mmCIF file of C-alpha atoms in Angstrom:
data_model
loop_
_atom_site.group_PDB
_atom_site.id
_atom_site.type_symbol
_atom_site.label_atom_id
_atom_site.label_comp_id
_atom_site.label_asym_id
_atom_site.label_seq_id
_atom_site.Cartn_x
_atom_site.Cartn_y
_atom_site.Cartn_z
ATOM 1 C CA MET R 15 -59.714 -111.410 -134.615
ATOM 2 C CA MET R 16 -58.152 -107.812 -134.198
ATOM 3 C CA LEU R 17 -54.387 -107.913 -134.447
ATOM 4 C CA PRO R 18 -52.412 -106.422 -131.622
ATOM 5 C CA LYS R 19 -51.238 -102.856 -132.719
ATOM 6 C CA ARG R 20 -47.702 -103.703 -132.855
ATOM 7 C CA LEU R 21 -48.584 -106.672 -135.395
ATOM 8 C CA TYR R 22 -51.297 -104.548 -137.316
ATOM 9 C CA TYR R 23 -49.356 -101.726 -138.344
ATOM 10 C CA PRO R 24 -46.509 -103.831 -139.966
ATOM 11 C CA VAL R 25 -49.138 -105.507 -141.982
ATOM 12 C CA LEU R 26 -50.715 -102.215 -142.777
ATOM 13 C CA LEU R 27 -47.366 -100.906 -144.052
ATOM 14 C CA GLY R 28 -46.565 -104.050 -146.006
ATOM 15 C CA LEU R 29 -43.662 -105.003 -143.881
ATOM 16 C CA LEU R 30 -44.045 -107.826 -141.272
ATOM 17 C CA THR R 31 -40.998 -107.242 -138.631
ATOM 18 C CA PHE R 32 -40.594 -110.351 -136.644
ATOM 19 C CA PRO R 33 -38.125 -108.617 -134.059
ATOM 20 C CA ALA R 34 -41.402 -106.556 -133.081
ATOM 21 C CA LEU R 35 -42.546 -109.619 -131.602
ATOM 22 C CA VAL R 36 -40.050 -109.940 -128.899
ATOM 23 C CA ARG R 37 -38.640 -106.495 -128.399
ATOM 24 C CA ALA R 38 -38.676 -104.565 -125.281
ATOM 25 C CA GLY R 39 -39.845 -100.930 -125.642
ATOM 26 C CA LEU R 40 -39.201 -99.638 -129.015
ATOM 27 C CA ALA R 41 -36.292 -101.943 -130.140
ATOM 28 C CA ALA R 42 -37.566 -102.773 -133.623
ATOM 29 C CA GLY R 43 -40.904 -102.682 -135.386
ATOM 30 C CA ASP R 44 -43.929 -100.526 -135.703
ATOM 31 C CA ASP R 45 -46.292 -98.641 -133.245
ATOM 32 C CA GLU R 46 -48.755 -95.837 -133.211
ATOM 33 C CA PHE R 47 -48.654 -92.949 -130.609
ATOM 34 C CA ALA R 48 -50.207 -89.651 -130.194
ATOM 35 C CA VAL R 49 -49.240 -86.239 -128.590
ATOM 36 C CA THR R 50 -51.555 -83.421 -127.472
ATOM 37 C CA VAL R 51 -50.747 -79.777 -127.970
ATOM 38 C CA ASN R 52 -53.093 -77.198 -126.973
ATOM 39 C CA GLY R 53 -56.076 -79.668 -126.793
ATOM 40 C CA ASP R 54 -55.017 -80.903 -130.574
ATOM 41 C CA GLN R 55 -54.428 -84.624 -130.260
ATOM 42 C CA ARG R 56 -52.200 -85.820 -133.122
ATOM 43 C CA PRO R 57 -51.414 -89.470 -133.942
ATOM 44 C CA TYR R 58 -48.190 -90.711 -135.506
ATOM 45 C CA LEU R 59 -46.820 -93.910 -136.856
ATOM 46 C CA ALA R 60 -43.092 -94.919 -135.939
ATOM 47 C CA HIS R 61 -41.007 -97.543 -137.480
ATOM 48 C CA VAL R 62 -37.730 -98.540 -135.763
ATOM 49 C CA PRO R 63 -35.455 -100.579 -137.875
ATOM 50 C CA LYS R 64 -33.703 -103.894 -137.058
ATOM 51 C CA GLN R 65 -30.388 -102.065 -136.486
ATOM 52 C CA ALA R 66 -31.829 -100.934 -133.166
ATOM 53 C CA LEU R 67 -31.142 -104.394 -131.689
ATOM 54 C CA SER R 68 -27.404 -103.300 -131.602
ATOM 55 C CA GLY R 69 -28.284 -100.866 -128.975
ATOM 56 C CA GLN R 70 -26.703 -97.926 -130.717
ATOM 57 C CA ALA R 71 -28.366 -94.615 -131.065
ATOM 58 C CA LEU R 72 -30.089 -94.284 -134.328
ATOM 59 C CA PRO R 73 -30.789 -91.259 -136.761
ATOM 60 C CA MET R 74 -34.562 -90.147 -136.998
ATOM 61 C CA VAL R 75 -36.340 -88.962 -139.959
ATOM 62 C CA LEU R 76 -39.727 -87.238 -139.791
ATOM 63 C CA VAL R 77 -41.864 -87.791 -143.010
ATOM 64 C CA LEU R 78 -44.565 -85.252 -143.607
ATOM 65 C CA HIS R 79 -47.536 -86.302 -145.886
ATOM 66 C CA GLY R 80 -48.980 -84.037 -148.700
ATOM 67 C CA GLY R 81 -51.946 -81.902 -148.348
ATOM 68 C CA LEU R 82 -55.260 -83.978 -147.850
ATOM 69 C CA GLY R 83 -53.278 -86.940 -147.129
ATOM 70 C CA ASN R 84 -52.477 -88.571 -143.827
ATOM 71 C CA MET R 85 -49.925 -90.693 -141.884
ATOM 72 C CA GLN R 86 -51.193 -93.912 -143.318
ATOM 73 C CA VAL R 87 -50.928 -92.945 -146.987
ATOM 74 C CA GLN R 88 -47.388 -91.671 -146.415
ATOM 75 C CA ALA R 89 -46.249 -94.869 -144.480
ATOM 76 C CA ASN R 90 -47.622 -97.129 -147.251
ATOM 77 C CA GLU R 91 -44.791 -99.164 -148.941
ATOM 78 C CA ARG R 92 -46.832 -99.265 -152.103
ATOM 79 C CA PHE R 93 -46.663 -95.585 -152.788
ATOM 80 C CA TYR R 94 -43.339 -94.169 -150.916
ATOM 81 C CA HIS R 95 -41.123 -97.153 -149.938
ATOM 82 C CA GLN R 96 -40.009 -95.202 -146.707
ATOM 83 C CA VAL R 97 -40.133 -97.980 -144.342
ATOM 84 C CA SER R 98 -38.008 -100.242 -146.554
ATOM 85 C CA ALA R 99 -35.587 -97.259 -146.855
ATOM 86 C CA ALA R 100 -35.395 -96.911 -143.193
ATOM 87 C CA GLU R 101 -34.642 -100.476 -142.787
ATOM 88 C CA LYS R 102 -31.911 -100.343 -145.680
ATOM 89 C CA TYR R 103 -30.200 -97.402 -144.058
ATOM 90 C CA GLY R 104 -30.885 -98.074 -140.578
ATOM 91 C CA TYR R 105 -32.633 -94.985 -139.136
ATOM 92 C CA ILE R 106 -35.936 -94.600 -137.294
ATOM 93 C CA VAL R 107 -38.767 -93.262 -139.400
ATOM 94 C CA VAL R 108 -41.779 -91.330 -137.872
ATOM 95 C CA PHE R 109 -44.925 -90.372 -139.786
ATOM 96 C CA PRO R 110 -46.909 -87.594 -138.159
ATOM 97 C CA ASN R 111 -50.706 -86.718 -138.908
ATOM 98 C CA GLY R 112 -51.411 -83.137 -140.000
ATOM 99 C CA TYR R 113 -54.468 -81.169 -138.764
ATOM 100 C CA SER R 114 -57.778 -82.601 -139.599
ATOM 101 C CA ARG R 115 -61.358 -82.127 -138.536
ATOM 102 C CA LEU R 116 -62.238 -85.689 -139.580
ATOM 103 C CA PRO R 117 -62.186 -88.960 -137.510
ATOM 104 C CA GLY R 118 -59.085 -90.980 -138.171
ATOM 105 C CA GLY R 119 -57.128 -87.834 -139.374
ATOM 106 C CA LYS R 120 -58.073 -88.145 -143.023
ATOM 107 C CA PHE R 121 -57.616 -85.287 -145.406
ATOM 108 C CA ALA R 122 -55.214 -83.599 -143.314
ATOM 109 C CA THR R 123 -52.919 -80.426 -143.925
ATOM 110 C CA TRP R 124 -50.096 -78.496 -142.500
ATOM 111 C CA ASN R 125 -50.053 -74.777 -141.713
ATOM 112 C CA ALA R 126 -46.678 -74.181 -143.599
ATOM 113 C CA GLY R 127 -47.145 -70.253 -143.800
ATOM 114 C CA ASN R 128 -49.298 -69.553 -146.824
ATOM 115 C CA CYS R 129 -50.390 -72.966 -147.304
ATOM 116 C CA CYS R 130 -52.347 -75.075 -146.799
ATOM 117 C CA GLY R 131 -56.345 -75.362 -146.328
ATOM 118 C CA PRO R 132 -57.883 -75.943 -142.862
ATOM 119 C CA ALA R 133 -54.533 -75.931 -141.021
ATOM 120 C CA VAL R 134 -53.784 -72.406 -142.152
ATOM 121 C CA LYS R 135 -57.544 -71.172 -141.588
ATOM 122 C CA LYS R 136 -57.193 -72.680 -137.948
ATOM 123 C CA GLN R 137 -53.669 -71.295 -137.474
ATOM 124 C CA SER R 138 -52.666 -74.690 -136.314
ATOM 125 C CA ASP R 139 -49.419 -74.781 -134.312
ATOM 126 C CA ASP R 140 -47.743 -77.685 -136.367
ATOM 127 C CA VAL R 141 -44.245 -76.455 -135.167
ATOM 128 C CA ALA R 142 -45.209 -77.304 -131.656
ATOM 129 C CA VAL R 143 -46.826 -80.495 -132.663
ATOM 130 C CA ILE R 144 -43.663 -81.653 -134.520
ATOM 131 C CA ARG R 145 -41.439 -80.614 -131.554
ATOM 132 C CA ALA R 146 -43.722 -82.572 -129.035
ATOM 133 C CA ILE R 147 -43.461 -85.774 -131.367
ATOM 134 C CA ILE R 148 -39.614 -85.455 -131.449
ATOM 135 C CA GLN R 149 -39.474 -85.231 -127.652
ATOM 136 C CA ASP R 150 -41.908 -88.014 -127.306
ATOM 137 C CA MET R 151 -39.842 -90.342 -129.579
ATOM 138 C CA ARG R 152 -36.679 -89.513 -127.685
ATOM 139 C CA GLN R 153 -38.156 -90.714 -124.522
ATOM 140 C CA ARG R 154 -39.345 -93.806 -126.371
ATOM 141 C CA ALA R 155 -36.262 -94.903 -128.462
ATOM 142 C CA ASN R 156 -32.522 -94.366 -128.694
ATOM 143 C CA VAL R 157 -32.473 -91.269 -130.987
ATOM 144 C CA ASP R 158 -29.290 -89.566 -131.846
ATOM 145 C CA ALA R 159 -30.229 -86.174 -131.081
ATOM 146 C CA LYS R 160 -27.601 -84.719 -133.556
ATOM 147 C CA ARG R 161 -29.059 -86.542 -136.469
ATOM 148 C CA ILE R 162 -32.918 -85.615 -136.502
ATOM 149 C CA PHE R 163 -34.144 -84.926 -140.106
ATOM 150 C CA VAL R 164 -37.447 -83.837 -141.754
ATOM 151 C CA ASP R 165 -38.688 -84.511 -145.207
ATOM 152 C CA GLY R 166 -42.147 -84.115 -146.798
ATOM 153 C CA MET R 167 -44.311 -84.217 -150.026
ATOM 154 C CA SER R 168 -46.023 -81.190 -151.275
ATOM 155 C CA ASN R 169 -47.602 -79.295 -148.485
ATOM 156 C CA GLY R 170 -45.402 -81.626 -146.216
ATOM 157 C CA GLY R 171 -42.368 -80.463 -147.990
ATOM 158 C CA MET R 172 -43.468 -76.814 -147.481
ATOM 159 C CA MET R 173 -43.958 -77.679 -143.745
ATOM 160 C CA SER R 174 -40.415 -79.003 -143.549
ATOM 161 C CA TYR R 175 -39.128 -75.394 -144.818
ATOM 162 C CA ARG R 176 -41.172 -73.848 -141.864
ATOM 163 C CA LEU R 177 -39.433 -76.410 -139.383
ATOM 164 C CA ALA R 178 -36.013 -75.366 -140.857
ATOM 165 C CA CYS R 179 -37.018 -71.721 -140.089
ATOM 166 C CA GLU R 180 -38.435 -72.352 -136.544
ATOM 167 C CA LEU R 181 -37.160 -75.820 -135.204
ATOM 168 C CA SER R 182 -33.461 -75.213 -136.261
ATOM 169 C CA ASP R 183 -32.297 -75.854 -132.730
ATOM 170 C CA THR R 184 -33.492 -79.550 -133.259
ATOM 171 C CA VAL R 185 -33.616 -80.384 -136.990
ATOM 172 C CA SER R 186 -30.159 -80.798 -138.558
ATOM 173 C CA ALA R 187 -31.403 -81.099 -142.303
ATOM 174 C CA ILE R 188 -34.596 -80.886 -144.235
ATOM 175 C CA ALA R 189 -35.848 -82.346 -147.659
ATOM 176 C CA SER R 190 -38.615 -80.930 -149.581
ATOM 177 C CA VAL R 191 -40.239 -82.920 -152.674
ATOM 178 C CA ALA R 192 -42.558 -80.826 -154.719
ATOM 179 C CA GLY R 193 -43.256 -78.031 -152.136
ATOM 180 C CA THR R 194 -41.593 -74.874 -152.174
ATOM 181 C CA ASP R 195 -40.767 -72.546 -149.402
ATOM 182 C CA ASN R 196 -43.957 -70.497 -148.668
ATOM 183 C CA THR R 197 -43.115 -69.446 -145.002
ATOM 184 C CA GLN R 198 -44.053 -65.956 -143.885
ATOM 185 C CA ARG R 199 -41.066 -65.218 -141.799
ATOM 186 C CA CYS R 200 -37.669 -66.981 -141.367
ATOM 187 C CA GLN R 201 -35.013 -66.553 -138.844
ATOM 188 C CA PRO R 202 -33.253 -69.849 -138.124
ATOM 189 C CA ALA R 203 -31.374 -70.074 -134.902
ATOM 190 C CA LYS R 204 -28.939 -72.541 -136.272
ATOM 191 C CA PRO R 205 -27.833 -73.554 -139.833
ATOM 192 C CA VAL R 206 -29.880 -76.099 -141.592
ATOM 193 C CA ALA R 207 -28.966 -78.060 -144.780
ATOM 194 C CA VAL R 208 -31.602 -77.938 -147.303
ATOM 195 C CA LEU R 209 -32.428 -80.452 -150.152
ATOM 196 C CA HIS R 210 -35.131 -79.650 -152.726
ATOM 197 C CA ILE R 211 -36.361 -82.124 -155.379
ATOM 198 C CA HIS R 212 -39.055 -80.947 -157.974
ATOM 199 C CA ALA R 213 -39.940 -81.882 -161.544
ATOM 200 C CA LYS R 214 -39.837 -79.448 -164.297
ATOM 201 C CA ASP R 215 -43.301 -80.369 -165.081
ATOM 202 C CA ASP R 216 -45.111 -79.981 -161.910
ATOM 203 C CA ASP R 217 -48.772 -78.971 -162.624
ATOM 204 C CA HIS R 218 -49.659 -78.372 -158.672
ATOM 205 C CA VAL R 219 -46.621 -76.369 -157.282
ATOM 206 C CA PRO R 220 -45.243 -75.096 -160.608
ATOM 207 C CA PHE R 221 -41.248 -75.030 -160.745
ATOM 208 C CA ASN R 222 -41.435 -71.257 -161.818
ATOM 209 C CA GLY R 223 -43.892 -70.286 -159.212
ATOM 210 C CA GLY R 224 -47.541 -69.238 -159.293
ATOM 211 C CA LYS R 225 -50.888 -71.231 -159.065
ATOM 212 C CA GLY R 226 -50.623 -74.667 -160.542
ATOM 213 C CA GLN R 227 -53.269 -75.656 -163.172
ATOM 214 C CA GLN R 228 -54.213 -78.728 -161.135
ATOM 215 C CA SER R 229 -53.542 -77.093 -157.834
ATOM 216 C CA MET R 230 -56.595 -77.619 -155.162
ATOM 217 C CA VAL R 231 -55.846 -74.617 -153.258
ATOM 218 C CA ASP R 232 -55.886 -70.747 -154.346
ATOM 219 C CA VAL R 233 -52.341 -70.007 -153.514
ATOM 220 C CA SER R 234 -49.655 -68.560 -155.672
ATOM 221 C CA PHE R 235 -46.603 -70.538 -154.793
ATOM 222 C CA ASN R 236 -43.039 -69.372 -154.497
ATOM 223 C CA SER R 237 -40.810 -70.721 -157.249
ATOM 224 C CA VAL R 238 -38.077 -73.128 -156.826
ATOM 225 C CA PRO R 239 -35.298 -70.723 -158.083
ATOM 226 C CA ALA R 240 -36.577 -68.288 -155.568
ATOM 227 C CA THR R 241 -36.632 -70.947 -152.746
ATOM 228 C CA ILE R 242 -33.082 -71.886 -153.465
ATOM 229 C CA GLN R 243 -31.926 -68.399 -153.628
ATOM 230 C CA LYS R 244 -33.382 -67.667 -150.209
ATOM 231 C CA TRP R 245 -31.698 -70.572 -148.503
ATOM 232 C CA VAL R 246 -28.350 -69.927 -150.158
ATOM 233 C CA GLN R 247 -28.469 -66.509 -148.507
ATOM 234 C CA LEU R 248 -29.677 -67.680 -145.231
ATOM 235 C CA ASN R 249 -26.951 -70.371 -145.108
ATOM 236 C CA GLN R 250 -24.356 -68.032 -146.576
ATOM 237 C CA ALA R 251 -23.353 -70.798 -149.175
ATOM 238 C CA ASN R 252 -21.610 -70.228 -152.446
ATOM 239 C CA SER R 253 -23.851 -68.644 -154.854
ATOM 240 C CA GLN R 254 -22.161 -70.716 -157.690
ATOM 241 C CA ALA R 255 -23.861 -74.229 -157.870
ATOM 242 C CA GLU R 256 -21.752 -77.369 -158.478
ATOM 243 C CA ARG R 257 -23.196 -79.925 -160.670
ATOM 244 C CA ILE R 258 -22.878 -83.371 -158.715
ATOM 245 C CA LEU R 259 -25.264 -85.700 -160.722
ATOM 246 C CA ASP R 260 -26.291 -85.609 -164.320
ATOM 247 C CA VAL R 261 -28.187 -88.686 -165.642
ATOM 248 C CA PRO R 262 -30.848 -89.033 -168.345
ATOM 249 C CA GLY R 263 -34.091 -87.195 -166.991
ATOM 250 C CA ALA R 264 -32.490 -85.570 -163.826
ATOM 251 C CA TYR R 265 -29.719 -83.561 -162.465
ATOM 252 C CA CYS R 266 -28.516 -82.376 -159.006
ATOM 253 C CA GLU R 267 -26.433 -79.354 -158.222
ATOM 254 C CA ILE R 268 -25.193 -78.270 -154.654
ATOM 255 C CA HIS R 269 -24.173 -74.903 -153.175
ATOM 256 C CA ARG R 270 -21.403 -75.716 -150.853
ATOM 257 C CA GLY R 271 -19.548 -73.541 -148.393
ATOM 258 C CA GLY R 272 -20.908 -71.124 -145.865
ATOM 259 C CA LEU R 273 -22.854 -72.437 -142.677
ATOM 260 C CA ALA R 274 -24.667 -75.287 -144.445
ATOM 261 C CA PRO R 275 -25.167 -76.697 -148.054
ATOM 262 C CA VAL R 276 -28.184 -76.112 -150.168
ATOM 263 C CA GLN R 277 -28.904 -78.809 -152.907
ATOM 264 C CA LEU R 278 -31.411 -78.998 -155.806
ATOM 265 C CA CYS R 279 -32.404 -81.947 -157.770
ATOM 266 C CA VAL R 280 -34.583 -81.654 -160.798
ATOM 267 C CA THR R 281 -36.323 -84.192 -162.856
ATOM 268 C CA ASP R 282 -37.522 -83.408 -166.500
ATOM 269 C CA THR R 283 -40.867 -85.375 -165.894
ATOM 270 C CA GLY R 284 -42.916 -86.888 -162.824
ATOM 271 C CA GLY R 285 -45.248 -83.943 -162.491
ATOM 272 C CA HIS R 286 -46.407 -83.507 -158.646
ATOM 273 C CA SER R 287 -45.143 -86.675 -157.285
ATOM 274 C CA TRP R 288 -42.301 -88.364 -155.444
ATOM 275 C CA PRO R 289 -39.272 -89.579 -157.672
ATOM 276 C CA GLY R 290 -39.137 -93.583 -157.402
ATOM 277 C CA GLY R 291 -42.732 -93.729 -155.997
ATOM 278 C CA SER R 292 -46.035 -93.948 -157.169
ATOM 279 C CA LYS R 293 -49.186 -91.507 -156.765
ATOM 280 C CA PRO R 294 -51.816 -92.609 -154.138
ATOM 281 C CA ARG R 295 -54.439 -91.053 -156.248
ATOM 282 C CA GLY R 296 -53.241 -92.272 -159.612
ATOM 283 C CA GLY R 297 -52.030 -90.121 -162.555
ATOM 284 C CA GLN R 298 -48.520 -89.536 -163.730
ATOM 285 C CA ALA R 299 -46.003 -91.895 -161.816
ATOM 286 C CA GLY R 300 -42.888 -90.336 -160.242
ATOM 287 C CA SER R 301 -39.702 -89.994 -162.265
ATOM 288 C CA ASP R 302 -37.506 -92.991 -162.188
ATOM 289 C CA ALA R 303 -34.449 -91.002 -163.017
ATOM 290 C CA ILE R 304 -33.619 -90.815 -159.415
ATOM 291 C CA SER R 305 -34.887 -92.225 -156.325
ATOM 292 C CA ALA R 306 -35.907 -89.453 -153.801
ATOM 293 C CA ASN R 307 -35.484 -91.789 -150.716
ATOM 294 C CA ASP R 308 -31.803 -92.672 -151.713
ATOM 295 C CA VAL R 309 -30.912 -89.036 -152.621
ATOM 296 C CA ILE R 310 -32.551 -87.717 -149.433
ATOM 297 C CA TRP R 311 -30.715 -90.192 -147.251
ATOM 298 C CA GLN R 312 -27.370 -89.586 -148.813
ATOM 299 C CA PHE R 313 -27.817 -85.829 -148.121
ATOM 300 C CA PHE R 314 -29.181 -86.434 -144.613
ATOM 301 C CA ASN R 315 -26.270 -88.827 -143.866
ATOM 302 C CA ALA R 316 -23.662 -86.059 -144.927
ATOM 303 C CA ASN R 317 -25.347 -83.355 -142.800
ATOM 304 C CA GLY R 318 -25.844 -84.405 -139.235
ATOM 305 C CA ARG R 319 -24.708 -81.983 -136.767
ATOM 306 C CA ARG R 320 -21.025 -82.361 -135.418
#
């Protein structure tokens, strides 16, 4: 027997949230919705944590999958642990699907500027798609409008940078894992706090820029240092970084002051992956020196709009 959608997706994601059985609207649990922008229908998954039962407005984090991934992969607890992180910290998590020409939205990409794939070739208006998803969720759930954040993996991280450039009126902070800023133009209307997480040995999006040896796209990526320097200048932050974490296998440093902070976390190993997670297609596991989910939420939680 086919499970009702609000039961099916908790099973799919690896978490069965019993409050979903008795909720009214989006009080707690999992659902799938869709928005249509210029004839392009995009599905997305949403998980509302049990903290919604208190009735308070909750932060919302939109999580963008990597290139040739999809929303189901990014929402899978086995790989990224982001549904359990939302439950742990008490925020709504949303998994949009990128542009795909295939049924079910598989092998999707984001138009993040110079990357990647079919989304760039089509010039997909992914900024408008994300704006529509945010508006849709704000109608469905009790979202704290001053605490809307975006993070992403690889091409999804690159798209996070584009949203920081073009959706700064809505997004307070972004975090990119293994995806540098490859936007073609960037004039944020409001300051956006930026966190970047990257492995030194990334062989898809090299730390020092260029085309990765294992990259599946013919793109010369901007480097991590150039990305950080760009956002330090945009946010008018201090040019001198302050070391805030130094553990075996990883460090984090932050540029404070100015309009909004810019933080960089670097792992020695992990390649092109999510620290604390595992790769959907196998290969080198993410570094366990830090947990990307924990570092990201700590940064987001400190950088909601006042």
